[in-house]
Short mmCIF file of the C-alpha atoms (twelve columns), coordinates in Angstrom:
data_MODEL
# 
_entry.id   MODEL 
# 
loop_
_atom_site.group_PDB 
_atom_site.id 
_atom_site.type_symbol 
_atom_site.label_atom_id 
_atom_site.label_alt_id 
_atom_site.label_comp_id 
_atom_site.label_asym_id 
_atom_site.label_seq_id 
_atom_site.Cartn_x 
_atom_site.Cartn_y 
_atom_site.Cartn_z 
_atom_site.pdbx_PDB_model_num 
ATOM 1   C CA . MET A 1   18.037 -214.554 22.683 1 
ATOM 2   C CA . SER A 2   16.864 -217.806 24.235 1 
ATOM 3   C CA . THR A 3   13.303 -218.621 25.192 1 
ATOM 4   C CA . LEU A 4   14.228 -218.216 28.868 1 
ATOM 5   C CA . TYR A 5   15.510 -214.700 28.219 1 
ATOM 6   C CA . GLU A 6   12.277 -213.858 26.413 1 
ATOM 7   C CA . ARG A 7   10.238 -215.155 29.355 1 
ATOM 8   C CA . ASP A 8   12.432 -213.188 31.746 1 
ATOM 9   C CA . GLU A 9   11.964 -210.018 29.714 1 
ATOM 10  C CA . ALA A 10  8.195  -210.460 29.764 1 
ATOM 11  C CA . ALA A 11  7.789  -211.376 33.436 1 
ATOM 12  C CA . VAL A 12  10.582 -209.967 35.625 1 
ATOM 13  C CA . ALA A 13  10.896 -206.260 36.459 1 
ATOM 14  C CA . GLY A 14  13.956 -204.566 35.025 1 
ATOM 15  C CA . ILE A 15  14.889 -202.985 38.348 1 
ATOM 16  C CA . GLU A 16  15.790 -206.470 39.593 1 
ATOM 17  C CA . LYS A 17  18.418 -206.968 36.896 1 
ATOM 18  C CA . LEU A 18  22.079 -206.024 37.095 1 
ATOM 19  C CA . ARG A 19  23.664 -207.986 34.286 1 
ATOM 20  C CA . PHE A 20  26.843 -207.350 32.380 1 
ATOM 21  C CA . PHE A 21  26.651 -210.228 29.880 1 
ATOM 22  C CA . PRO A 22  24.174 -212.969 28.870 1 
ATOM 23  C CA . LEU A 23  24.138 -215.772 31.427 1 
ATOM 24  C CA . GLU A 24  21.716 -218.637 32.043 1 
ATOM 25  C CA . VAL A 25  22.272 -220.778 35.132 1 
ATOM 26  C CA . VAL A 26  20.362 -223.888 36.162 1 
ATOM 27  C CA . SER A 27  22.342 -224.931 39.249 1 
ATOM 28  C CA . GLY A 28  25.497 -224.463 41.265 1 
ATOM 29  C CA . HIS A 29  27.836 -226.367 43.549 1 
ATOM 30  C CA . GLY A 30  30.715 -225.031 45.586 1 
ATOM 31  C CA . CYS A 31  32.194 -222.099 43.663 1 
ATOM 32  C CA . THR A 32  30.841 -223.362 40.327 1 
ATOM 33  C CA . LEU A 33  27.786 -222.363 38.281 1 
ATOM 34  C CA . VAL A 34  26.235 -224.751 35.752 1 
ATOM 35  C CA . THR A 35  24.619 -223.578 32.502 1 
ATOM 36  C CA . PRO A 36  21.766 -225.392 30.683 1 
ATOM 37  C CA . ASP A 37  24.225 -227.122 28.341 1 
ATOM 38  C CA . GLY A 38  26.256 -228.457 31.279 1 
ATOM 39  C CA . ARG A 39  29.108 -225.977 31.038 1 
ATOM 40  C CA . GLU A 40  30.679 -225.167 34.421 1 
ATOM 41  C CA . LEU A 41  31.737 -221.604 35.231 1 
ATOM 42  C CA . LEU A 42  33.801 -220.303 38.125 1 
ATOM 43  C CA . ASP A 43  31.554 -217.995 40.167 1 
ATOM 44  C CA . LEU A 44  33.651 -214.969 41.090 1 
ATOM 45  C CA . SER A 45  30.728 -212.970 42.515 1 
ATOM 46  C CA . ALA A 46  29.417 -215.537 45.046 1 
ATOM 47  C CA . THR A 47  25.912 -214.263 44.284 1 
ATOM 48  C CA . TRP A 48  27.003 -210.694 44.931 1 
ATOM 49  C CA . THR A 49  28.898 -211.842 48.061 1 
ATOM 50  C CA . ALA A 50  25.851 -213.607 49.576 1 
ATOM 51  C CA . SER A 51  27.040 -217.208 49.120 1 
ATOM 52  C CA . GLY A 52  30.009 -217.080 51.441 1 
ATOM 53  C CA . LEU A 53  30.110 -220.863 51.850 1 
ATOM 54  C CA . GLY A 54  29.520 -221.583 48.175 1 
ATOM 55  C CA . HIS A 55  26.482 -223.082 46.479 1 
ATOM 56  C CA . GLY A 56  24.774 -226.115 47.976 1 
ATOM 57  C CA . HIS A 57  26.983 -226.386 51.055 1 
ATOM 58  C CA . PRO A 58  25.870 -229.556 52.896 1 
ATOM 59  C CA . ALA A 59  25.588 -227.804 56.271 1 
ATOM 60  C CA . ILE A 60  23.267 -225.151 54.837 1 
ATOM 61  C CA . VAL A 61  21.191 -227.699 52.916 1 
ATOM 62  C CA . GLU A 62  20.723 -229.748 56.077 1 
ATOM 63  C CA . ALA A 63  19.909 -226.686 58.192 1 
ATOM 64  C CA . VAL A 64  17.259 -225.406 55.790 1 
ATOM 65  C CA . SER A 65  15.793 -228.889 55.332 1 
ATOM 66  C CA . ARG A 66  15.416 -229.352 59.079 1 
ATOM 67  C CA . ALA A 67  13.909 -225.890 59.402 1 
ATOM 68  C CA . VAL A 68  11.214 -226.769 56.858 1 
ATOM 69  C CA . ARG A 69  10.527 -230.156 58.456 1 
ATOM 70  C CA . THR A 70  10.260 -228.816 62.008 1 
ATOM 71  C CA . ALA A 71  8.874  -225.307 61.540 1 
ATOM 72  C CA . PRO A 72  7.604  -224.052 64.918 1 
ATOM 73  C CA . GLY A 73  4.596  -222.287 63.420 1 
ATOM 74  C CA . SER A 74  5.274  -219.022 65.232 1 
ATOM 75  C CA . GLY A 75  7.507  -216.096 64.452 1 
ATOM 76  C CA . GLY A 76  9.783  -214.365 66.922 1 
ATOM 77  C CA . LEU A 77  7.448  -211.380 66.884 1 
ATOM 78  C CA . SER A 78  4.771  -213.194 68.870 1 
ATOM 79  C CA . ALA A 79  6.645  -215.965 70.676 1 
ATOM 80  C CA . VAL A 80  10.052 -216.809 72.101 1 
ATOM 81  C CA . HIS A 81  11.924 -219.432 70.110 1 
ATOM 82  C CA . PRO A 82  15.264 -221.007 71.104 1 
ATOM 83  C CA . ASP A 83  16.866 -220.567 67.696 1 
ATOM 84  C CA . SER A 84  16.102 -216.869 67.261 1 
ATOM 85  C CA . VAL A 85  17.357 -216.221 70.796 1 
ATOM 86  C CA . GLY A 86  20.368 -218.463 70.214 1 
ATOM 87  C CA . LEU A 87  21.249 -216.734 66.954 1 
ATOM 88  C CA . ALA A 88  21.145 -213.344 68.667 1 
ATOM 89  C CA . GLU A 89  23.367 -214.667 71.458 1 
ATOM 90  C CA . ASP A 90  25.839 -216.075 68.938 1 
ATOM 91  C CA . LEU A 91  26.025 -212.756 67.105 1 
ATOM 92  C CA . LEU A 92  26.593 -210.835 70.332 1 
ATOM 93  C CA . ALA A 93  29.407 -213.228 71.181 1 
ATOM 94  C CA . LEU A 94  31.021 -212.602 67.783 1 
ATOM 95  C CA . VAL A 95  30.880 -208.802 67.979 1 
ATOM 96  C CA . PRO A 96  33.174 -207.007 70.452 1 
ATOM 97  C CA . GLY A 97  31.563 -204.761 73.019 1 
ATOM 98  C CA . THR A 98  30.529 -204.505 76.646 1 
ATOM 99  C CA . GLY A 99  27.413 -203.727 78.625 1 
ATOM 100 C CA . ALA A 100 23.802 -204.335 77.644 1 
ATOM 101 C CA . ARG A 101 23.530 -204.944 73.898 1 
ATOM 102 C CA . ARG A 102 20.726 -206.165 71.647 1 
ATOM 103 C CA . VAL A 103 20.327 -207.724 68.199 1 
ATOM 104 C CA . TYR A 104 17.659 -206.899 65.622 1 
ATOM 105 C CA . LEU A 105 16.993 -209.816 63.262 1 
ATOM 106 C CA . GLY A 106 15.799 -208.681 59.852 1 
ATOM 107 C CA . HIS A 107 15.482 -210.006 56.329 1 
ATOM 108 C CA . ALA A 108 18.146 -208.137 54.321 1 
ATOM 109 C CA . GLY A 109 21.195 -205.935 54.747 1 
ATOM 110 C CA . SER A 110 19.182 -202.944 53.529 1 
ATOM 111 C CA . ASP A 111 16.695 -203.589 56.314 1 
ATOM 112 C CA . ALA A 112 19.446 -203.880 58.932 1 
ATOM 113 C CA . ASN A 113 20.994 -200.555 57.928 1 
ATOM 114 C CA . ASP A 114 17.638 -198.819 57.634 1 
ATOM 115 C CA . VAL A 115 16.663 -199.892 61.160 1 
ATOM 116 C CA . ALA A 116 20.045 -198.829 62.557 1 
ATOM 117 C CA . LEU A 117 19.768 -195.374 60.994 1 
ATOM 118 C CA . ARG A 118 16.179 -194.861 62.129 1 
ATOM 119 C CA . ALA A 119 17.031 -196.030 65.644 1 
ATOM 120 C CA . CYS A 120 19.844 -193.490 65.921 1 
ATOM 121 C CA . ARG A 121 17.551 -190.706 64.782 1 
ATOM 122 C CA . HIS A 122 14.873 -191.740 67.245 1 
ATOM 123 C CA . ALA A 123 17.244 -192.166 70.202 1 
ATOM 124 C CA . SER A 124 19.046 -188.864 69.667 1 
ATOM 125 C CA . GLY A 125 16.222 -186.691 68.389 1 
ATOM 126 C CA . ARG A 126 18.604 -185.574 65.647 1 
ATOM 127 C CA . ARG A 127 18.196 -186.043 61.905 1 
ATOM 128 C CA . THR A 128 21.511 -185.614 60.125 1 
ATOM 129 C CA . VAL A 129 23.439 -188.708 59.027 1 
ATOM 130 C CA . ILE A 130 27.074 -188.579 57.952 1 
ATOM 131 C CA . ALA A 131 27.780 -191.037 55.135 1 
ATOM 132 C CA . PHE A 132 30.368 -191.391 52.376 1 
ATOM 133 C CA . GLU A 133 30.444 -190.744 48.672 1 
ATOM 134 C CA . HIS A 134 30.152 -193.875 46.485 1 
ATOM 135 C CA . SER A 135 29.001 -195.940 49.480 1 
ATOM 136 C CA . TYR A 136 26.323 -198.625 49.418 1 
ATOM 137 C CA . HIS A 137 24.060 -199.321 52.396 1 
ATOM 138 C CA . GLY A 138 20.900 -200.655 50.768 1 
ATOM 139 C CA . GLY A 139 18.125 -200.199 48.270 1 
ATOM 140 C CA . VAL A 140 15.219 -199.129 50.494 1 
ATOM 141 C CA . GLY A 141 14.291 -196.327 52.877 1 
ATOM 142 C CA . VAL A 142 16.884 -194.268 54.695 1 
ATOM 143 C CA . ALA A 143 19.595 -196.789 53.783 1 
ATOM 144 C CA . MET A 144 19.101 -195.993 50.104 1 
ATOM 145 C CA . GLY A 145 19.052 -192.251 50.716 1 
ATOM 146 C CA . VAL A 146 22.477 -192.318 52.386 1 
ATOM 147 C CA . SER A 147 24.044 -194.612 49.754 1 
ATOM 148 C CA . GLY A 148 26.431 -192.614 47.617 1 
ATOM 149 C CA . VAL A 149 26.192 -194.998 44.658 1 
ATOM 150 C CA . HIS A 150 22.441 -194.433 44.413 1 
ATOM 151 C CA . VAL A 151 22.914 -190.682 44.590 1 
ATOM 152 C CA . ASP A 152 25.590 -190.982 41.888 1 
ATOM 153 C CA . ALA A 153 23.012 -192.747 39.705 1 
ATOM 154 C CA . GLY A 154 20.452 -189.973 40.134 1 
ATOM 155 C CA . ALA A 155 18.384 -191.217 43.069 1 
ATOM 156 C CA . PRO A 156 17.413 -188.514 45.579 1 
ATOM 157 C CA . ALA A 157 19.662 -188.293 48.609 1 
ATOM 158 C CA . ASP A 158 18.123 -188.299 52.052 1 
ATOM 159 C CA . PRO A 159 17.443 -184.603 52.760 1 
ATOM 160 C CA . ASP A 160 19.300 -184.847 56.064 1 
ATOM 161 C CA . ALA A 161 22.364 -186.733 54.795 1 
ATOM 162 C CA . VAL A 162 25.810 -185.245 54.290 1 
ATOM 163 C CA . PHE A 163 28.557 -187.044 52.400 1 
ATOM 164 C CA . LEU A 164 32.306 -187.234 52.955 1 
ATOM 165 C CA . ALA A 165 34.940 -188.243 50.414 1 
ATOM 166 C CA . TYR A 166 36.194 -191.784 51.158 1 
ATOM 167 C CA . PRO A 167 40.028 -191.784 51.208 1 
ATOM 168 C CA . ASN A 168 41.291 -193.901 48.319 1 
ATOM 169 C CA . PRO A 169 44.980 -194.906 48.472 1 
ATOM 170 C CA . PHE A 170 44.779 -196.118 44.867 1 
ATOM 171 C CA . ARG A 171 43.566 -192.769 43.528 1 
ATOM 172 C CA . PRO A 172 44.801 -190.096 45.931 1 
ATOM 173 C CA . GLY A 173 44.339 -186.390 45.342 1 
ATOM 174 C CA . PRO A 174 47.156 -184.138 44.130 1 
ATOM 175 C CA . ASP A 175 48.494 -183.650 47.674 1 
ATOM 176 C CA . GLY A 176 48.607 -187.368 48.526 1 
ATOM 177 C CA . ILE A 177 46.532 -189.762 50.584 1 
ATOM 178 C CA . GLU A 178 47.509 -188.298 53.965 1 
ATOM 179 C CA . ALA A 179 46.121 -184.945 52.896 1 
ATOM 180 C CA . ASP A 180 42.937 -186.682 51.727 1 
ATOM 181 C CA . VAL A 181 42.525 -188.362 55.120 1 
ATOM 182 C CA . ASP A 182 43.135 -185.112 56.987 1 
ATOM 183 C CA . ALA A 183 40.624 -183.265 54.816 1 
ATOM 184 C CA . CYS A 184 37.980 -185.960 55.303 1 
ATOM 185 C CA . LEU A 185 38.427 -186.024 59.075 1 
ATOM 186 C CA . ALA A 186 38.424 -182.231 59.299 1 
ATOM 187 C CA . ARG A 187 35.137 -182.136 57.421 1 
ATOM 188 C CA . ALA A 188 33.698 -184.840 59.681 1 
ATOM 189 C CA . GLN A 189 34.741 -182.886 62.759 1 
ATOM 190 C CA . GLU A 190 32.982 -179.788 61.431 1 
ATOM 191 C CA . TYR A 191 29.737 -181.693 61.008 1 
ATOM 192 C CA . LEU A 192 30.043 -183.413 64.393 1 
ATOM 193 C CA . ALA A 193 30.669 -180.119 66.165 1 
ATOM 194 C CA . GLY A 194 27.319 -178.766 64.991 1 
ATOM 195 C CA . GLY A 195 25.307 -180.898 67.419 1 
ATOM 196 C CA . THR A 196 22.857 -182.106 64.759 1 
ATOM 197 C CA . ILE A 197 24.371 -185.492 63.865 1 
ATOM 198 C CA . ALA A 198 22.368 -188.622 64.687 1 
ATOM 199 C CA . CYS A 199 25.073 -191.078 63.572 1 
ATOM 200 C CA . LEU A 200 27.895 -191.755 61.149 1 
ATOM 201 C CA . ILE A 201 27.690 -194.830 58.906 1 
ATOM 202 C CA . VAL A 202 30.730 -196.253 57.122 1 
ATOM 203 C CA . GLU A 203 31.793 -199.346 55.219 1 
ATOM 204 C CA . PRO A 204 35.150 -200.481 56.654 1 
ATOM 205 C CA . ILE A 205 35.979 -201.385 53.053 1 
ATOM 206 C CA . LEU A 206 34.092 -199.465 50.375 1 
ATOM 207 C CA . SER A 207 32.183 -202.122 48.407 1 
ATOM 208 C CA . ASP A 208 30.292 -200.994 45.310 1 
ATOM 209 C CA . GLY A 209 32.347 -197.814 45.245 1 
ATOM 210 C CA . GLY A 210 35.408 -199.722 44.035 1 
ATOM 211 C CA . LEU A 211 36.533 -202.194 46.742 1 
ATOM 212 C CA . VAL A 212 38.566 -199.453 48.377 1 
ATOM 213 C CA . VAL A 213 40.590 -200.351 51.473 1 
ATOM 214 C CA . PRO A 214 41.088 -197.160 53.511 1 
ATOM 215 C CA . PRO A 215 44.515 -196.193 54.877 1 
ATOM 216 C CA . ASP A 216 45.559 -197.766 58.164 1 
ATOM 217 C CA . GLY A 217 44.312 -195.767 61.113 1 
ATOM 218 C CA . PHE A 218 41.531 -193.976 59.246 1 
ATOM 219 C CA . LEU A 219 38.664 -195.795 60.965 1 
ATOM 220 C CA . ALA A 220 40.318 -195.426 64.369 1 
ATOM 221 C CA . ARG A 221 40.633 -191.668 63.939 1 
ATOM 222 C CA . LEU A 222 37.061 -191.491 62.682 1 
ATOM 223 C CA . GLN A 223 35.848 -193.325 65.768 1 
ATOM 224 C CA . GLU A 224 37.781 -190.966 68.037 1 
ATOM 225 C CA . LEU A 225 35.902 -188.025 66.540 1 
ATOM 226 C CA . CYS A 226 32.538 -189.755 66.935 1 
ATOM 227 C CA . THR A 227 33.277 -190.734 70.528 1 
ATOM 228 C CA . ALA A 228 34.320 -187.197 71.429 1 
ATOM 229 C CA . ALA A 229 31.072 -185.850 69.956 1 
ATOM 230 C CA . GLY A 230 28.869 -188.542 71.519 1 
ATOM 231 C CA . VAL A 231 27.719 -189.759 68.097 1 
ATOM 232 C CA . PRO A 232 27.239 -193.497 67.356 1 
ATOM 233 C CA . LEU A 233 29.482 -195.052 64.720 1 
ATOM 234 C CA . ILE A 234 27.728 -197.642 62.533 1 
ATOM 235 C CA . CYS A 235 29.957 -200.130 60.707 1 
ATOM 236 C CA . ASP A 236 28.210 -201.684 57.722 1 
ATOM 237 C CA . GLU A 237 29.706 -205.183 57.396 1 
ATOM 238 C CA . VAL A 238 26.980 -206.521 55.096 1 
ATOM 239 C CA . LYS A 239 29.180 -207.005 52.035 1 
ATOM 240 C CA . MET A 240 32.650 -207.014 53.545 1 
ATOM 241 C CA . GLY A 241 32.366 -208.775 56.900 1 
ATOM 242 C CA . LEU A 242 32.041 -212.293 58.317 1 
ATOM 243 C CA . GLY A 243 35.432 -213.596 57.251 1 
ATOM 244 C CA . ARG A 244 35.781 -212.106 53.797 1 
ATOM 245 C CA . PRO A 245 38.539 -209.578 54.626 1 
ATOM 246 C CA . GLY A 246 40.756 -212.203 56.304 1 
ATOM 247 C CA . THR A 247 39.414 -211.392 59.762 1 
ATOM 248 C CA . LEU A 248 35.909 -212.076 61.020 1 
ATOM 249 C CA . HIS A 249 35.051 -208.372 60.823 1 
ATOM 250 C CA . ALA A 250 36.490 -205.806 58.426 1 
ATOM 251 C CA . PHE A 251 36.644 -203.192 61.193 1 
ATOM 252 C CA . GLU A 252 39.123 -205.384 63.093 1 
ATOM 253 C CA . HIS A 253 41.896 -204.265 60.750 1 
ATOM 254 C CA . ASP A 254 41.868 -200.898 62.508 1 
ATOM 255 C CA . GLY A 255 41.272 -202.318 65.983 1 
ATOM 256 C CA . ILE A 256 38.034 -200.439 66.629 1 
ATOM 257 C CA . THR A 257 34.814 -201.401 68.424 1 
ATOM 258 C CA . PRO A 258 31.841 -199.812 66.629 1 
ATOM 259 C CA . ASP A 259 28.708 -198.766 68.483 1 
ATOM 260 C CA . ILE A 260 26.473 -200.541 65.963 1 
ATOM 261 C CA . VAL A 261 27.367 -203.298 63.478 1 
ATOM 262 C CA . THR A 262 25.160 -204.513 60.636 1 
ATOM 263 C CA . PHE A 263 25.347 -207.861 58.826 1 
ATOM 264 C CA . GLY A 264 23.560 -209.465 55.890 1 
ATOM 265 C CA . LYS A 265 24.052 -211.508 52.715 1 
ATOM 266 C CA . VAL A 266 26.456 -214.267 53.796 1 
ATOM 267 C CA . LEU A 267 24.713 -214.462 57.186 1 
ATOM 268 C CA . ALA A 268 21.936 -216.493 55.530 1 
ATOM 269 C CA . GLY A 269 24.270 -218.545 53.359 1 
ATOM 270 C CA . GLY A 270 22.899 -217.175 50.098 1 
ATOM 271 C CA . TRP A 271 19.295 -218.234 50.691 1 
ATOM 272 C CA . PRO A 272 16.561 -215.745 49.720 1 
ATOM 273 C CA . PRO A 273 15.433 -213.468 52.552 1 
ATOM 274 C CA . CYS A 274 11.905 -214.029 53.782 1 
ATOM 275 C CA . SER A 275 10.332 -212.313 56.788 1 
ATOM 276 C CA . PRO A 276 8.028  -215.206 57.785 1 
ATOM 277 C CA . LEU A 277 11.119 -217.376 58.276 1 
ATOM 278 C CA . ARG A 278 12.615 -215.213 60.985 1 
ATOM 279 C CA . ALA A 279 12.033 -217.653 63.805 1 
ATOM 280 C CA . THR A 280 12.009 -220.890 61.841 1 
ATOM 281 C CA . ARG A 281 13.809 -223.652 63.649 1 
ATOM 282 C CA . CYS A 282 17.174 -224.549 62.167 1 
ATOM 283 C CA . ALA A 283 19.870 -227.133 62.399 1 
ATOM 284 C CA . ARG A 284 22.941 -226.442 64.483 1 
ATOM 285 C CA . GLN A 285 26.118 -227.435 62.716 1 
ATOM 286 C CA . ARG A 286 29.256 -227.474 64.848 1 
ATOM 287 C CA . GLY A 287 27.699 -225.101 67.328 1 
ATOM 288 C CA . ALA A 288 26.540 -222.573 64.707 1 
ATOM 289 C CA . ARG A 289 22.898 -221.696 64.142 1 
ATOM 290 C CA . CYS A 290 22.085 -221.528 60.439 1 
ATOM 291 C CA . SER A 291 18.944 -219.465 60.914 1 
ATOM 292 C CA . PRO A 292 16.951 -218.062 57.976 1 
ATOM 293 C CA . PRO A 293 17.064 -214.381 59.092 1 
ATOM 294 C CA . SER A 294 19.470 -212.902 56.569 1 
ATOM 295 C CA . SER A 295 20.382 -209.657 58.285 1 
ATOM 296 C CA . ALA A 296 21.167 -208.525 61.772 1 
ATOM 297 C CA . THR A 297 21.959 -205.333 63.599 1 
ATOM 298 C CA . ALA A 298 23.851 -205.363 66.891 1 
ATOM 299 C CA . PHE A 299 22.752 -202.442 69.062 1 
ATOM 300 C CA . PRO A 300 23.970 -200.961 72.324 1 
ATOM 301 C CA . SER A 301 21.364 -200.762 75.067 1 
ATOM 302 C CA . THR A 302 18.288 -198.663 74.311 1 
ATOM 303 C CA . ARG A 303 18.338 -195.129 75.714 1 
ATOM 304 C CA . PRO A 304 15.691 -192.433 76.072 1 
ATOM 305 C CA . ARG A 305 15.797 -189.755 73.403 1 
ATOM 306 C CA . SER A 306 17.439 -187.242 75.713 1 
ATOM 307 C CA . ALA A 307 20.191 -189.610 76.836 1 
ATOM 308 C CA . ASP A 308 23.815 -189.405 75.792 1 
ATOM 309 C CA . CYS A 309 24.392 -191.753 72.850 1 
ATOM 310 C CA . SER A 310 28.144 -192.008 73.312 1 
ATOM 311 C CA . PRO A 311 29.718 -195.476 73.466 1 
ATOM 312 C CA . THR A 312 30.403 -195.112 77.186 1 
ATOM 313 C CA . ALA A 313 26.860 -194.100 78.054 1 
ATOM 314 C CA . SER A 314 25.241 -196.750 75.887 1 
ATOM 315 C CA . ALA A 315 27.311 -199.494 77.474 1 
ATOM 316 C CA . ASP A 316 26.388 -198.657 81.059 1 
# 
């Protein structure tokens, strides 16, 4: 074990480590990682999908450099800043939808999902969240409690979460994938009919649960059930969205328009999340705003707790 590994063992908490083999890295460029002895390795994880434009992309370097040089000295919490407003406007333009919509700018995908889930509970006055087995939505708060992979590992599930089996075309049940889809949707309909569901959260492509692409039409049928029950559908695009599935959004493959969409990771270009940087001024490369906030949640218009939370009502 190298000296650096010994220092790491003595100083860094184990919960922050998910390592499958010894690896020391001193730098990176493009899709390449560089070890202390100068060896170059092809980075197939892209920093766990966060570095969507590669390491050291010139546009990101310039944007962050300008942000540090021209920091406005005030966060979006206490003042209006053109770049935080502009970033929200850009995100709204990228996400399909109509009517009054809003963006929450956060600091991580976990934060974005946690806020979305809490907002649905608050707006509806209901507690139950429908999620999926082997899903991943974050490592804090409600987002962690509805993440199937954490529950699989022994973490306590949110007491008001219920989990559905995610249809897997690669490992279908004995009666085939169509039967799996029908069973999943029937179970979802049972939960939705009970009148206790605050929202349903789904990854359009299951990430940590095995990179599972659901059967065509599954998300569309799921949305139909949610719409009929007046329950918001949250699409978690943190790991799978923003161009990685071949379209800008993973949910586009099924032609749906979710009620709430969450982003993270690649949104900040792989830079560490940091709350004080939420409204830091940034460079604008080719019309894009490379702002430090590393997560975002696109919401429909805010409604009183007693209001209908269906897509139609929230878009009025």
